[in-house]
One Martini backbone bead per residue (centre of mass of N, CA, C, O) as a GRO file, in nm:
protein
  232
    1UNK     BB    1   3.823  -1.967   0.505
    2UNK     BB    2   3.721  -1.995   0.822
    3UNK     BB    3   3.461  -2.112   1.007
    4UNK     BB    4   3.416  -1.888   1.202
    5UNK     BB    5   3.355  -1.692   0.955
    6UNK     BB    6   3.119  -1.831   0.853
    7UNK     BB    7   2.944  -1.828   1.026
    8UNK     BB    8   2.892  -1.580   1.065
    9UNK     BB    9   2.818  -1.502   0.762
   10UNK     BB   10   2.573  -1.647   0.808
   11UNK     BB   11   2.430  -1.528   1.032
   12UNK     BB   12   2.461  -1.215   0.870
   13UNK     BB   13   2.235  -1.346   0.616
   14UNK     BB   14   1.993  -1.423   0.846
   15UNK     BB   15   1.941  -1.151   0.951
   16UNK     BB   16   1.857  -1.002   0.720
   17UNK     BB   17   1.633  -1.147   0.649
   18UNK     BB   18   1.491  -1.129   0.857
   19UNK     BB   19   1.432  -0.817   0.863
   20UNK     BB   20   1.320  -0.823   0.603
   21UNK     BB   21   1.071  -0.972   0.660
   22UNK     BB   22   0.970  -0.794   0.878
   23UNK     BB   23   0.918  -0.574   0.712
   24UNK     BB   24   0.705  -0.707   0.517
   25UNK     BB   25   0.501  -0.745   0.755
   26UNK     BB   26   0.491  -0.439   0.817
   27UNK     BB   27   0.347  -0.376   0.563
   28UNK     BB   28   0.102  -0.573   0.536
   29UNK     BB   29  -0.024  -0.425   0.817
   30UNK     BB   30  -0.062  -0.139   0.682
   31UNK     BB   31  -0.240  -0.196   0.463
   32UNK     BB   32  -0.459  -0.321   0.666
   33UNK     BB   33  -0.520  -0.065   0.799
   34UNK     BB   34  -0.581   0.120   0.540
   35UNK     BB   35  -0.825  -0.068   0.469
   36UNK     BB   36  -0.996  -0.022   0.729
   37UNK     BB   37  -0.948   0.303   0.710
   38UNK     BB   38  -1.099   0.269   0.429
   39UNK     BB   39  -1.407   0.404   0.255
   40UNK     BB   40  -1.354   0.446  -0.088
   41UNK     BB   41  -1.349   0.216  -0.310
   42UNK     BB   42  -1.632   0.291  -0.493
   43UNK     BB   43  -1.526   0.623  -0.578
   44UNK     BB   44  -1.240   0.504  -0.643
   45UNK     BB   45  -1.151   0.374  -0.944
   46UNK     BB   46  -0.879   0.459  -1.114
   47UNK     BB   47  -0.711   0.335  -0.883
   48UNK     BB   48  -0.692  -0.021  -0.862
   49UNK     BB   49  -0.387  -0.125  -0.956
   50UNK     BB   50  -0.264   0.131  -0.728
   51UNK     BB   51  -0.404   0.054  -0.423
   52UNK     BB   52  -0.214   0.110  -0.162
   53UNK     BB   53  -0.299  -0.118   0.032
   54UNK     BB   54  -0.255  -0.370  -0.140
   55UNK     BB   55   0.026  -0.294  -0.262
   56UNK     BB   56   0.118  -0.353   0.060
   57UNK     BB   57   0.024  -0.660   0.051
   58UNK     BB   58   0.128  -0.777  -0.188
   59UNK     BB   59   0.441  -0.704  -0.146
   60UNK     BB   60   0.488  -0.798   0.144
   61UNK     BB   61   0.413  -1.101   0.108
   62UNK     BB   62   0.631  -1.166  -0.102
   63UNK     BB   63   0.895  -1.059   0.087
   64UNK     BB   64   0.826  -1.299   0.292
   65UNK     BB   65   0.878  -1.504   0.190
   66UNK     BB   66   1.135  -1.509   0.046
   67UNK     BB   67   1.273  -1.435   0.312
   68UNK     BB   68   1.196  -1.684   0.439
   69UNK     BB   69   1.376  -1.873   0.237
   70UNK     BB   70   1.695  -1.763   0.281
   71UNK     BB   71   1.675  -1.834   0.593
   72UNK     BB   72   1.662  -2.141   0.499
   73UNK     BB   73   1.901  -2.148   0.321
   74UNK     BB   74   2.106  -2.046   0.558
   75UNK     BB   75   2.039  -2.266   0.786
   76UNK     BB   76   2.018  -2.533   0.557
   77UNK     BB   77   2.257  -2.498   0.333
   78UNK     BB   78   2.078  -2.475   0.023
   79UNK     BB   79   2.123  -2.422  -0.299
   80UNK     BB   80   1.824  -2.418  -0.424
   81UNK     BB   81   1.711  -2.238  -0.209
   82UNK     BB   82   1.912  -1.977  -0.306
   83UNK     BB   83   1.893  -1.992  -0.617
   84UNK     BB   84   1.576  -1.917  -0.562
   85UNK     BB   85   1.605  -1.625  -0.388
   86UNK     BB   86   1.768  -1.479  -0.613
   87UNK     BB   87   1.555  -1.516  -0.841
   88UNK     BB   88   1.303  -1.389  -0.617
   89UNK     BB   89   1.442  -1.094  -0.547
   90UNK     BB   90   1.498  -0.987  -0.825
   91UNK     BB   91   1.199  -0.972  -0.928
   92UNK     BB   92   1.109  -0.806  -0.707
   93UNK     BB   93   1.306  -0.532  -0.768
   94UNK     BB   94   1.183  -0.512  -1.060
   95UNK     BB   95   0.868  -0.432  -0.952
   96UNK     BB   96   0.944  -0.217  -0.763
   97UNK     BB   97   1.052  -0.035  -1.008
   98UNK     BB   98   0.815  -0.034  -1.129
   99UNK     BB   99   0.593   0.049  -0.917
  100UNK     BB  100   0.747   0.356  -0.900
  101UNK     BB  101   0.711   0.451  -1.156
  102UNK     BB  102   0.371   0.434  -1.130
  103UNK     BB  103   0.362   0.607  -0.930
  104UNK     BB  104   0.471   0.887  -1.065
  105UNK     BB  105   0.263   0.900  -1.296
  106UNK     BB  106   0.003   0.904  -1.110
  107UNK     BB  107   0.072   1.137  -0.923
  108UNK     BB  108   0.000   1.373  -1.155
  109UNK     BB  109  -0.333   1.281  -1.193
  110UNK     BB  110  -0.518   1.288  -0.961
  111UNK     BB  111  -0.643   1.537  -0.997
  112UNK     BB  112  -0.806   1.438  -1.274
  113UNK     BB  113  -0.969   1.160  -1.120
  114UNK     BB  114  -1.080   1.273  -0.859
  115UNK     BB  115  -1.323   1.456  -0.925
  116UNK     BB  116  -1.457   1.240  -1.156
  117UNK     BB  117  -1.531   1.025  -0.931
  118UNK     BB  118  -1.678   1.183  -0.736
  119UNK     BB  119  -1.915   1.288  -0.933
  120UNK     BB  120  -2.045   0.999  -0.992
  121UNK     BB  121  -2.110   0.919  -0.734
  122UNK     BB  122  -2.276   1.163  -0.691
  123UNK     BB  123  -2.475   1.077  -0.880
  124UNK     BB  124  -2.574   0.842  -0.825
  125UNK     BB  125  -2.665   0.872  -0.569
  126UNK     BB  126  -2.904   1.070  -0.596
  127UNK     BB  127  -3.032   0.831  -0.852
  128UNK     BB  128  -3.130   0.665  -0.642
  129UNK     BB  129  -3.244   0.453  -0.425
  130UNK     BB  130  -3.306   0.310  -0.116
  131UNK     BB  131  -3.160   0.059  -0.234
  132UNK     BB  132  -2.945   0.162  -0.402
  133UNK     BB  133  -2.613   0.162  -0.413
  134UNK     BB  134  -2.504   0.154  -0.100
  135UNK     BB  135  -2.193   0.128  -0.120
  136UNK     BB  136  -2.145   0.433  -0.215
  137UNK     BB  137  -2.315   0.566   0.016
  138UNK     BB  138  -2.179   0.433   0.258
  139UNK     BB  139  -1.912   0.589   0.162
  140UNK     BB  140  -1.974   0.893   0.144
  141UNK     BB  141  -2.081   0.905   0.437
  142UNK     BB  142  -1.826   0.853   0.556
  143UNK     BB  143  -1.637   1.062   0.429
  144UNK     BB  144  -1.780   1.275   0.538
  145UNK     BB  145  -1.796   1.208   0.849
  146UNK     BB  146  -1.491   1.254   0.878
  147UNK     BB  147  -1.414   1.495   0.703
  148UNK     BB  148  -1.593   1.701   0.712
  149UNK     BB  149  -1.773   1.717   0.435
  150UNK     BB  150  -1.940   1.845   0.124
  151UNK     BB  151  -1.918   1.686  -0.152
  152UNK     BB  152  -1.706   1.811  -0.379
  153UNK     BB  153  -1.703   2.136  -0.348
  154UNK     BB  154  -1.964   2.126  -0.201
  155UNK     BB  155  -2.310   2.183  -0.091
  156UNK     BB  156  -2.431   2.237  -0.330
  157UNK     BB  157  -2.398   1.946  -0.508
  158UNK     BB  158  -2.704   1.851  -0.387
  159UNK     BB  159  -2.932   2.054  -0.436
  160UNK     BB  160  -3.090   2.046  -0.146
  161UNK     BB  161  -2.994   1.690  -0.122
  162UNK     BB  162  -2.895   1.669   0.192
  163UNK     BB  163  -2.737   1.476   0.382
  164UNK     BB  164  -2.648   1.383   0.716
  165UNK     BB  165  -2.348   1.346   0.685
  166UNK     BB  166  -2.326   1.674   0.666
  167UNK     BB  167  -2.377   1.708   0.955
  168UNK     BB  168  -2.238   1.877   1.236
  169UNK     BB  169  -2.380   1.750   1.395
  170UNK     BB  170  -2.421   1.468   1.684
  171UNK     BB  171  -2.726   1.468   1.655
  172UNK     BB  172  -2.916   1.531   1.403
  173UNK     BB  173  -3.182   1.811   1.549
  174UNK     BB  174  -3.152   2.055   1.347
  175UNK     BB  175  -3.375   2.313   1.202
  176UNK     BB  176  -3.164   2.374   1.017
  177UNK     BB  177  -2.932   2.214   0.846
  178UNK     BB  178  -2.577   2.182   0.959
  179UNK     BB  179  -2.299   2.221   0.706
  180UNK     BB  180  -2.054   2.129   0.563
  181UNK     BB  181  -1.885   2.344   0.304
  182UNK     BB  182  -1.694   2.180   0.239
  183UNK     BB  183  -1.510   1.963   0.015
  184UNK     BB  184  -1.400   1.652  -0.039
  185UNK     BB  185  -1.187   1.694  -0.316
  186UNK     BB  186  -0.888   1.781  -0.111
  187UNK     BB  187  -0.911   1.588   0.119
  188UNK     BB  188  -0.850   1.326  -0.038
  189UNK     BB  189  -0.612   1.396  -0.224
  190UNK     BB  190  -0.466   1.443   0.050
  191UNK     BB  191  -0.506   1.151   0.163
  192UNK     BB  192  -0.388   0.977  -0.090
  193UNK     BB  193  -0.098   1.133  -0.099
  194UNK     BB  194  -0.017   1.021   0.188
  195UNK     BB  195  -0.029   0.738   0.103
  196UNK     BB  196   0.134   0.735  -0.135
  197UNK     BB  197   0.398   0.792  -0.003
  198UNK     BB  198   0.435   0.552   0.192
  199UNK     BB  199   0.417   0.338  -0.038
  200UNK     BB  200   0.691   0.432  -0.155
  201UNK     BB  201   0.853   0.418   0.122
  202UNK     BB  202   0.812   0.133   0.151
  203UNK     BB  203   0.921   0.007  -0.170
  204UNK     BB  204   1.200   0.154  -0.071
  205UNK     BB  205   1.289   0.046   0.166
  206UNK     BB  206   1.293  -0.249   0.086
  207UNK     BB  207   1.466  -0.270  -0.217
  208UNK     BB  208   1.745  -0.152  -0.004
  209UNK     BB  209   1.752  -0.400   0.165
  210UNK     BB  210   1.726  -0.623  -0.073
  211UNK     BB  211   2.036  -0.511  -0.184
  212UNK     BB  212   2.186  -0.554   0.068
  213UNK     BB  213   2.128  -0.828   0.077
  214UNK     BB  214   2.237  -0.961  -0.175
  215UNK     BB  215   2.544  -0.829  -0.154
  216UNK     BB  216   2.619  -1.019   0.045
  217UNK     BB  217   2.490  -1.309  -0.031
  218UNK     BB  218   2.642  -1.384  -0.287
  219UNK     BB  219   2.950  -1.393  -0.253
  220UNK     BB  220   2.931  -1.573   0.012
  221UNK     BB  221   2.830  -1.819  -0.176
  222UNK     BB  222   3.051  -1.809  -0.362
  223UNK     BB  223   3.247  -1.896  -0.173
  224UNK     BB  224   3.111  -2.174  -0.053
  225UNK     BB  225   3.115  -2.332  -0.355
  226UNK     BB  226   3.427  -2.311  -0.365
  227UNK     BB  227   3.430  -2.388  -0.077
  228UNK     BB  228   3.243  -2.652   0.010
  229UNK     BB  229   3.039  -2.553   0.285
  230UNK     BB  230   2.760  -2.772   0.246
  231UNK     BB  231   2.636  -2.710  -0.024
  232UNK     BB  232   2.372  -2.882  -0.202
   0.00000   0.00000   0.00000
């Protein structure tokens, strides 16, 4: 293999790895984005360990490191530096698929969980003082305002003491007081869900990425290591 060769093959495999990066800076700005404009988390309690925000914002930063590293060892040629980013690059795409298989899990429950957790809140909320439990209340009144909808089911489930916040009106001056009649409880399934894809094609198309970096640049590693191309 001649040198302009070898070099051309550093060259595309450091700009995979850059591209790789790009997308995990990508996912954990969307993470971010997600965090910002979710204000449910102290609703839905059951699924804190694979809260789709998180999940993209940790996964998007560990891919950024490591494909940083690469980038870095492919660079400046460097033997222990590549050695580390296979090792790992491949740990990575092992947790990948495990969170894979856990969202496919969590995926078919969503129906179960998201119901009984709306309704513990909406109970906390009713049995508060104005001074308790804020942060429940804070968030409920948000989901409703946003989705525009009034408690689990319906506006029943308030018992005649309606919260402002489903109050179709704005600002609610009228008596008596016009509410959103749908649940929450359909519209939230529906928003978790479509972030719940967004999250599982974010940590796929990673992945699959991250499979093309790896299959390209482990042989031409190999093949450095054999003709002895500077690599320390």
């Amino acid at each position: 293999m001649n040198c302009p060769c070898v070099n051309c093959l550093k060259g595309f495999v450091t700009f995979l790895n850059f591209v790789c990066w790009l997308c995990g800076a990508f996912i954990v700005g969307l993470g971010e984005f997600q965090m910002i404009h979710s204000r449910f988390g102290s609703l839905i309690t059951s699924f804190w360990p694979i809260y789709p925000a998180d999940t993209l914002i940790v996964m998007g930063t560990i891919a950024t490191c490591v494909c940083y590293l690469g980038i870095m060892g492919a660079l400046k040629e460097n033997r222990c530096m590549l050695i580390t980013f296979f090792i790992l690059l491949f740990i990575l795409m092992l947790v990948e698929l495990a969170m894979a298989c856990v969202f496919l899990v969590y995926e078919r429950k969503i129906n179960t969980f998201f119901e009984k957790d709306l309704m513990r809140s909406l109970e906390t909320y009713k049995n508060s003082t104005s001074e308790g439990n804020l942060t429940i209340k804070e968030d409920f009144d948000v989901v409703q305002h946003i989705f525009r909808c009034c408690g689990v089911r319906g506006v029943a489930d308030w018992e005649g003491n309606v919260p402002l916040s489903c109050c179709t009106k704005n600002p609610c001056n009228v008596i008596p007081q016009p509410n959103w009649q749908e649940g929450c409880n359909m519209k939230l399934r529906n928003w978790f869900a479509r972030n719940f894809l967004s999250t599982g094609a974010g940590v796929v198309s990673l992945f699959i990425l991250q499979f093309i970096c790896m299959c390209f640049t482990v042989p031409i590693f190999c093949q450095f290591s054999r003709n002895g191309y500077g690599y320390k």
